[in-house]
Tab-separated table of C-alpha atoms in Angstrom:
chain	number	residue	atom	x	y	z
A	1	MET	CA	140.775	127.997	227.812
A	2	ALA	CA	140.980	124.429	229.080
A	3	ARG	CA	143.982	123.753	231.307
A	4	LEU	CA	145.773	120.779	232.728
A	5	THR	CA	144.860	120.873	236.400
A	6	ARG	CA	145.466	118.562	239.322
A	7	ASP	CA	141.849	117.419	239.144
A	8	LEU	CA	141.967	116.708	235.419
A	9	LEU	CA	145.302	114.895	235.686
A	10	SER	CA	143.837	112.091	237.728
A	11	ILE	CA	144.277	108.485	236.721
A	12	TYR	CA	140.531	108.131	237.264
A	13	ASN	CA	140.046	110.302	234.164
A	14	LEU	CA	141.947	107.779	232.035
A	15	ARG	CA	139.282	105.783	230.283
A	16	THR	CA	139.239	101.982	229.911
A	17	VAL	CA	142.458	101.508	231.844
A	18	ARG	CA	143.026	98.185	233.599
A	19	TRP	CA	144.384	98.000	237.106
A	20	GLN	CA	147.486	96.085	235.941
A	21	ILE	CA	148.346	98.982	233.618
A	22	VAL	CA	147.832	101.467	236.458
A	23	LYS	CA	150.103	99.428	238.719
A	24	ARG	CA	152.905	99.346	236.112
A	25	GLY	CA	152.468	103.041	235.344
A	26	LYS	CA	152.813	103.927	239.029
A	27	ALA	CA	156.019	101.880	239.158
A	28	TYR	CA	157.419	103.741	236.120
A	29	HIS	CA	156.638	107.076	237.769
A	30	ALA	CA	158.216	106.006	241.060
A	31	GLN	CA	161.364	104.925	239.166
A	32	GLY	CA	161.703	108.375	237.568
A	33	ARG	CA	161.279	107.164	233.980
A	34	VAL	CA	159.294	110.250	232.900
A	35	THR	CA	160.801	113.479	231.551
A	36	ILE	CA	158.532	116.440	230.824
A	37	ALA	CA	159.771	117.850	227.535
A	38	GLU	CA	157.186	120.618	227.151
A	39	PHE	CA	154.344	122.070	229.204
A	40	THR	CA	152.101	124.749	227.679
A	41	GLY	CA	149.279	124.857	230.173
A	42	ASP	CA	146.681	123.069	228.081
A	43	SER	CA	149.019	120.287	226.913
A	44	ALA	CA	152.171	118.474	227.962
A	45	THR	CA	154.692	116.374	226.026
A	46	CYS	CA	156.613	113.726	227.960
A	47	ILE	CA	159.375	111.256	227.136
A	48	VAL	CA	158.983	107.924	228.945
A	49	ARG	CA	161.874	105.466	229.090
A	50	GLY	CA	160.757	101.864	228.601
A	51	SER	CA	162.022	98.772	230.363
A	52	HIS	CA	164.431	97.930	227.498
A	53	GLY	CA	165.738	101.424	226.882
A	54	GLN	CA	163.114	102.432	224.333
A	55	ARG	CA	161.800	105.992	224.488
A	56	TYR	CA	158.150	106.732	223.918
A	57	THR	CA	156.504	110.108	223.441
A	58	VAL	CA	153.336	110.760	225.445
A	59	VAL	CA	151.102	113.776	224.792
A	60	LEU	CA	148.453	114.885	227.284
A	61	ARG	CA	145.911	117.501	226.224
A	62	ALA	CA	143.019	119.143	228.048
A	63	GLU	CA	139.891	119.038	225.914
A	64	GLY	CA	137.279	120.732	228.007
A	65	LYS	CA	136.936	120.991	231.748
A	66	ASN	CA	136.562	117.260	232.414
A	67	ARG	CA	138.109	115.551	229.386
A	68	LEU	CA	141.743	114.503	229.119
A	69	ALA	CA	143.005	113.347	225.702
A	70	THR	CA	146.090	111.108	225.627
A	71	SER	CA	148.378	109.558	223.034
A	72	CYS	CA	151.523	107.427	223.132
A	73	THR	CA	153.883	106.150	220.433
A	74	CYS	CA	154.102	102.625	221.907
A	75	PRO	CA	152.406	99.673	220.133
A	76	TYR	CA	150.162	98.881	223.108
A	77	ALA	CA	148.635	102.374	223.088
A	78	ALA	CA	147.912	102.020	219.377
A	79	ARG	CA	145.767	98.964	220.155
A	80	GLU	CA	144.277	99.698	223.615
A	81	GLY	CA	144.419	103.510	223.871
A	82	VAL	CA	145.861	103.855	227.389
A	83	CYS	CA	149.169	102.277	228.336
A	84	LYS	CA	151.477	102.271	231.332
A	85	HIS	CA	153.485	105.108	229.757
A	86	VAL	CA	150.373	107.321	229.707
A	87	VAL	CA	149.675	106.497	233.363
A	88	ALA	CA	153.243	107.354	234.372
A	89	ALA	CA	153.230	110.575	232.331
A	90	THR	CA	149.893	111.631	233.811
A	91	MET	CA	151.198	111.174	237.347
A	92	ALA	CA	154.423	113.045	236.546
A	93	VAL	CA	152.638	116.006	234.964
A	94	ARG	CA	150.182	116.152	237.868
A	95	GLN	CA	153.100	116.280	240.312
A	96	TYR	CA	154.657	119.070	238.236
A	97	VAL	CA	151.408	121.044	238.252
A	98	VAL	CA	151.021	120.723	242.030
A	99	GLU	CA	154.630	121.483	242.947
A	100	VAL	CA	155.610	124.028	240.291
A	101	VAL	CA	152.789	125.447	238.193
A	102	GLU	CA	150.343	126.191	241.005
A	103	ASN	CA	153.013	128.169	242.874
A	104	ARG	CA	153.819	130.487	239.960
A	105	TRP	CA	152.522	134.043	240.079
A	106	ASP	CA	151.098	133.937	236.544
A	107	PHE	CA	149.068	130.809	237.335
A	108	LYS	CA	147.574	132.412	240.439
A	109	LEU	CA	146.783	135.567	238.491
A	110	GLU	CA	145.117	133.574	235.705
A	111	GLN	CA	142.977	131.790	238.281
A	112	ILE	CA	141.801	135.119	239.661
A	113	LEU	CA	141.099	136.615	236.232
A	114	GLU	CA	139.278	133.577	234.888
A	115	ALA	CA	137.151	132.938	237.963
A	116	PRO	CA	133.675	134.474	237.612
A	117	PHE	CA	133.068	137.056	240.288
A	118	PRO	CA	129.614	136.598	241.803
A	119	LYS	CA	127.626	139.771	241.504
A	120	ARG	CA	126.465	141.080	244.826
A	121	ARG	CA	122.716	141.167	244.878
A	122	ARG	CA	121.700	144.437	246.424
A	123	ALA	CA	118.537	144.368	248.467
A	124	SER	CA	115.706	146.773	247.727
A	125	ASP	CA	115.593	149.935	249.807
A	126	TYR	CA	113.634	149.689	253.032
A	127	VAL	CA	113.096	151.414	256.375
A	128	LEU	CA	113.460	149.802	259.796
A	129	VAL	CA	111.213	150.591	262.766
A	130	TYR	CA	110.303	148.963	266.073
A	131	SER	CA	106.874	148.451	267.557
A	132	LEU	CA	106.190	148.219	271.292
A	133	ARG	CA	102.990	146.247	271.777
A	134	LYS	CA	101.347	143.745	274.117
A	135	ASP	CA	100.984	140.045	273.400
A	136	HIS	CA	97.956	137.826	274.031
A	137	LEU	CA	98.896	137.617	277.733
A	138	GLY	CA	99.166	141.378	278.145
A	139	ARG	CA	102.969	141.403	278.271
A	140	PHE	CA	104.973	143.906	276.288
A	141	ARG	CA	106.877	142.665	273.241
A	142	PHE	CA	109.441	144.482	271.116
A	143	VAL	CA	108.805	143.895	267.420
A	144	PRO	CA	111.321	144.814	264.666
A	145	LEU	CA	109.548	145.708	261.417
A	146	PHE	CA	110.834	146.536	257.964
A	147	VAL	CA	108.971	148.395	255.256
A	148	ALA	CA	109.987	147.822	251.630
A	149	LEU	CA	109.785	151.177	249.876
A	150	SER	CA	108.654	149.454	246.685
A	151	ARG	CA	105.452	148.411	248.501
A	152	TRP	CA	104.889	151.671	250.374
A	153	TRP	CA	103.172	153.956	247.906
A	154	GLN	CA	103.190	156.933	250.284
A	155	ALA	CA	106.982	156.783	250.691
A	156	PRO	CA	108.711	160.118	250.024
A	157	ARG	CA	109.822	160.461	246.430
A	158	GLU	CA	112.715	162.788	247.197
A	159	ARG	CA	115.938	161.510	248.742
A	160	LEU	CA	115.734	162.390	252.452
A	161	ASP	CA	118.515	162.159	254.989
A	162	MET	CA	118.020	159.665	257.822
A	163	GLU	CA	116.816	162.198	260.384
A	164	ALA	CA	114.273	163.681	257.981
A	165	PHE	CA	113.102	160.206	256.990
A	166	ASN	CA	112.428	159.291	260.629
A	167	ARG	CA	110.405	162.483	261.064
A	168	TYR	CA	108.382	161.507	258.011
A	169	LEU	CA	107.731	158.064	259.516
A	170	ALA	CA	106.395	159.695	262.686
A	171	GLU	CA	104.064	161.971	260.708
A	172	ASP	CA	102.801	159.561	258.039
A	173	LEU	CA	101.774	156.251	259.622
A	174	SER	CA	100.605	154.646	256.385
A	175	TRP	CA	103.718	152.421	256.445
A	176	GLN	CA	101.918	150.206	258.988
A	177	GLN	CA	99.862	148.640	256.203
A	178	VAL	CA	102.934	147.128	254.522
A	179	ALA	CA	105.242	146.616	257.529
A	180	ARG	CA	106.550	143.084	257.946
A	181	LEU	CA	108.282	141.285	260.801
A	182	VAL	CA	112.049	141.000	260.379
A	183	GLU	CA	112.638	137.248	260.124
A	184	LYS	CA	116.185	137.169	258.725
A	185	GLY	CA	119.235	139.367	258.417
A	186	LEU	CA	118.724	142.680	256.622
A	187	ASP	CA	121.178	144.297	254.229
A	188	PRO	CA	122.763	147.054	256.372
A	189	TYR	CA	123.443	149.254	253.345
A	190	ALA	CA	119.932	149.260	251.884
A	191	CYS	CA	118.293	150.902	254.912
A	192	ARG	CA	117.141	154.474	254.252
A	193	ASN	CA	116.461	155.673	257.788
A	194	LEU	CA	119.206	154.087	259.929
A	195	PRO	CA	122.994	153.629	259.633
A	196	PRO	CA	124.501	150.160	259.017
A	197	ASP	CA	125.495	149.633	262.665
A	198	ALA	CA	121.863	150.069	263.759
A	199	VAL	CA	120.746	147.458	261.229
A	200	GLN	CA	123.444	145.076	262.445
A	201	THR	CA	122.123	145.511	265.990
A	202	CYS	CA	118.685	144.504	264.728
A	203	ASN	CA	120.155	141.478	262.945
A	204	LEU	CA	121.854	140.409	266.177
A	205	MET	CA	118.620	140.773	268.154
A	206	VAL	CA	116.612	138.828	265.591
A	207	SER	CA	119.204	136.055	265.393
A	208	ALA	CA	119.160	135.602	269.172
A	209	ALA	CA	115.361	135.842	269.375
A	210	ARG	CA	114.807	133.222	266.680
A	211	TYR	CA	117.011	130.826	268.626
A	212	TYR	CA	115.811	131.511	272.177
A	213	ASP	CA	112.288	132.946	271.818
A	214	TYR	CA	109.618	130.437	270.781
A	215	TYR	CA	107.001	133.119	270.104
A	216	TYR	CA	109.227	135.443	268.057
A	217	ARG	CA	107.612	134.745	264.672
A	218	VAL	CA	104.191	135.455	266.157
A	219	GLU	CA	104.708	138.255	268.661
A	220	GLY	CA	108.281	139.540	268.392
A	221	ILE	CA	111.027	139.739	271.013
A	222	SER	CA	110.260	139.403	274.715
A	223	ILE	CA	110.728	142.756	276.417
A	224	ASP	CA	113.196	141.394	278.983
A	225	ARG	CA	115.478	140.145	276.207
A	226	ALA	CA	115.060	143.291	274.121
A	227	ALA	CA	115.786	145.600	277.080
A	228	ALA	CA	119.379	144.347	277.127
A	229	PHE	CA	119.793	146.135	273.763
A	230	PHE	CA	117.979	149.329	274.784
A	231	PRO	CA	121.143	151.312	275.673
A	232	ILE	CA	122.510	150.628	272.183
A	233	LEU	CA	119.190	151.344	270.502
A	234	ALA	CA	118.858	154.578	272.465
A	235	TYR	CA	122.329	155.660	271.335
A	236	GLN	CA	121.424	154.824	267.735
A	237	ASN	CA	118.085	156.619	268.220
A	238	VAL	CA	116.061	154.013	266.353
A	239	PRO	CA	112.369	154.841	265.780
A	240	VAL	CA	109.965	153.098	268.181
A	241	PHE	CA	106.173	153.239	267.994
A	242	LEU	CA	103.733	152.265	270.734
A	243	THR	CA	100.877	150.228	269.275
A	244	LYS	CA	97.764	150.043	271.421
A	245	ARG	CA	94.290	149.110	270.204
A	246	LYS	CA	95.209	149.987	266.607
A	247	LYS	CA	96.415	153.398	267.769
A	248	VAL	CA	100.048	154.221	267.104
A	249	ARG	CA	102.209	156.965	268.520
A	250	CYS	CA	105.887	157.671	268.209
A	251	LEU	CA	108.051	157.235	271.311
A	252	ARG	CA	111.299	158.964	272.187
A	253	TRP	CA	114.446	157.667	273.830
A	254	HIS	CA	115.713	159.243	277.043
A	255	PRO	CA	119.168	157.646	277.399
A	256	GLN	CA	119.933	159.301	280.754
A	257	PRO	CA	118.672	157.373	283.823
A	258	VAL	CA	115.620	158.885	285.517
A	259	GLN	CA	114.859	158.949	289.231
A	260	VAL	CA	111.592	157.323	290.282
A	261	VAL	CA	110.245	159.236	293.282
A	262	GLY	CA	107.458	158.662	295.783
A	263	VAL	CA	104.460	160.975	295.632
A	264	LEU	CA	101.548	161.477	298.050
A	265	LEU	CA	98.318	162.543	296.392
A	266	ARG	CA	95.271	163.802	298.232
A	267	SER	CA	91.810	162.896	297.038
A	268	GLN	CA	88.336	162.480	298.486
A	269	GLU	CA	89.270	158.935	299.426
A	270	GLY	CA	92.303	160.104	301.411
A	271	LEU	CA	96.065	160.006	300.796
A	272	SER	CA	97.303	157.835	297.931
A	273	LEU	CA	100.896	156.670	297.631
A	274	ASP	CA	102.147	156.921	294.061
A	275	LEU	CA	105.449	156.675	292.214
A	276	GLY	CA	106.312	159.121	289.503
A	277	VAL	CA	108.892	160.278	286.983
A	278	SER	CA	109.544	163.750	285.663
A	279	ILE	CA	111.127	164.190	282.215
A	280	GLY	CA	110.999	167.788	281.111
A	281	GLU	CA	107.345	168.773	280.998
A	282	THR	CA	106.203	165.147	281.140
A	283	LYS	CA	104.877	164.045	284.534
A	284	ALA	CA	104.184	160.331	284.625
A	285	SER	CA	102.948	158.141	287.467
A	286	PHE	CA	101.596	154.649	287.980
A	287	LEU	CA	98.201	155.778	289.213
A	288	LYS	CA	97.785	158.032	286.186
A	289	GLY	CA	98.521	155.044	283.991
A	290	ASN	CA	101.253	156.732	281.951
A	291	LEU	CA	104.183	155.152	283.825
A	292	VAL	CA	104.799	151.477	283.034
A	293	VAL	CA	107.640	149.194	284.076
A	294	LEU	CA	108.918	147.479	280.945
A	295	SER	CA	111.833	145.550	282.393
A	296	ALA	CA	113.233	145.053	285.891
A	297	ASP	CA	116.731	143.914	284.884
A	298	PRO	CA	117.869	146.073	283.229
A	299	ALA	CA	115.367	148.554	284.610
A	300	TRP	CA	113.520	150.512	281.919
A	301	VAL	CA	110.189	152.319	282.088
A	302	LEU	CA	107.774	153.849	279.643
A	303	ALA	CA	107.064	157.333	280.987
A	304	GLY	CA	104.544	159.093	278.804
A	305	ASP	CA	106.173	159.080	275.386
A	306	PHE	CA	109.668	158.363	276.718
A	307	LEU	CA	111.624	155.130	277.015
A	308	ALA	CA	114.036	155.658	279.887
A	309	PRO	CA	116.392	153.661	282.131
A	310	VAL	CA	115.849	153.857	285.897
A	311	ALA	CA	118.535	155.161	288.246
A	312	ASN	CA	117.023	153.521	291.365
A	313	PRO	CA	115.617	150.183	290.142
A	314	GLU	CA	114.998	148.851	293.663
A	315	ILE	CA	111.975	151.128	293.976
A	316	LEU	CA	110.247	149.335	291.109
A	317	LYS	CA	109.286	146.511	293.458
A	318	LEU	CA	106.599	148.754	294.949
A	319	PRO	CA	104.159	149.094	292.015
A	320	ALA	CA	102.808	145.605	292.631
A	321	ASP	CA	101.453	146.864	295.975
A	322	LEU	CA	100.007	150.097	294.614
A	323	PRO	CA	97.685	151.818	295.031
A	324	ILE	CA	97.911	152.265	298.800
A	325	VAL	CA	95.125	154.556	300.005
A	326	VAL	CA	95.083	155.948	303.544
A	327	PRO	CA	91.540	156.909	304.664
A	328	PRO	CA	91.137	160.485	306.017
A	329	GLU	CA	90.382	159.272	309.555
A	330	GLU	CA	93.705	157.397	309.675
A	331	GLU	CA	95.826	160.110	308.113
A	332	GLU	CA	97.283	161.213	311.455
A	333	THR	CA	98.385	157.659	312.228
A	334	PHE	CA	100.048	157.456	308.834
A	335	ARG	CA	101.908	160.737	309.313
A	336	SER	CA	103.202	159.924	312.783
A	337	ARG	CA	104.027	156.250	312.392
A	338	TYR	CA	104.752	155.555	308.718
A	339	PHE	CA	105.638	158.781	306.950
A	340	PRO	CA	109.140	159.198	308.535
A	341	ARG	CA	110.063	155.622	307.653
A	342	LEU	CA	108.614	155.980	304.181
A	343	ALA	CA	110.612	159.169	303.604
A	344	GLU	CA	113.811	157.267	304.393
A	345	ARG	CA	113.012	154.577	301.836
A	346	LEU	CA	111.640	156.683	299.004
A	347	PRO	CA	113.361	159.635	297.347
């Protein structure tokens, strides 16, 4: 139903009105010559007192959202359509609507009930994973990927819980063919393998990366920037896959800091100084190639299949100088002169 509103009751909606008429109508309104006899919501009847004591009846009616119909019993309105009495009545009714009608509970309730509620568009179900891969310069990048289940034909048909879904992702890698880079915020409640807070973490990372990281759309998030979120991602246990030469394997989070220790290895070439990490049955070292420094601050390493923080990050400055090989003929010199000092520095 059309209603008399503050926007409709504007003198600019009065058609073919001259500025002299508007000026006189404003004066009538300022002098209090208008009495609102009836207000029904879609129409209003006013009595306007003329300059010589005459009383004229003005009717205002809403005819559609943007059309205001007016009538007045004065002779001028019969000839011209809009008179000063109509202008004064329009201003008086508008003031009444603003000061009285809009503050009534029934008006506010009608506004709520008549306003169309926009339907929330729910995103299609998807899964969220991360890929750890190297860019064109050989530096690690952290890439958030989403897989729309409608495009992944090998997706499980049954409704799996989040933990079971992540196990399925680790076993069936066919999702790689339809995985896409996350370029905008994801719907937290449409994700099948992670809770909403984990999706919001991804949205925050992507938002920051798009602003600060020039190469994000091509190669993902720089590892130094992504490592700041690793403690949260480890707590949320998000799935991460190492991508190397088209080979993919699932990584695991080790949220507890690991101790990087010094190791002396004997070979035909002599003694080799190495650094290593032990996580359960996994033994990783730099010389073996399965221990990689991902970030120095905060300090995180890739040890075998584990992503782990480092308890003694100062030791990570050594890998740039490795390997250090002591020839067999100089082994005694190493043991007597350098080994005691090295033992003090390295755990």
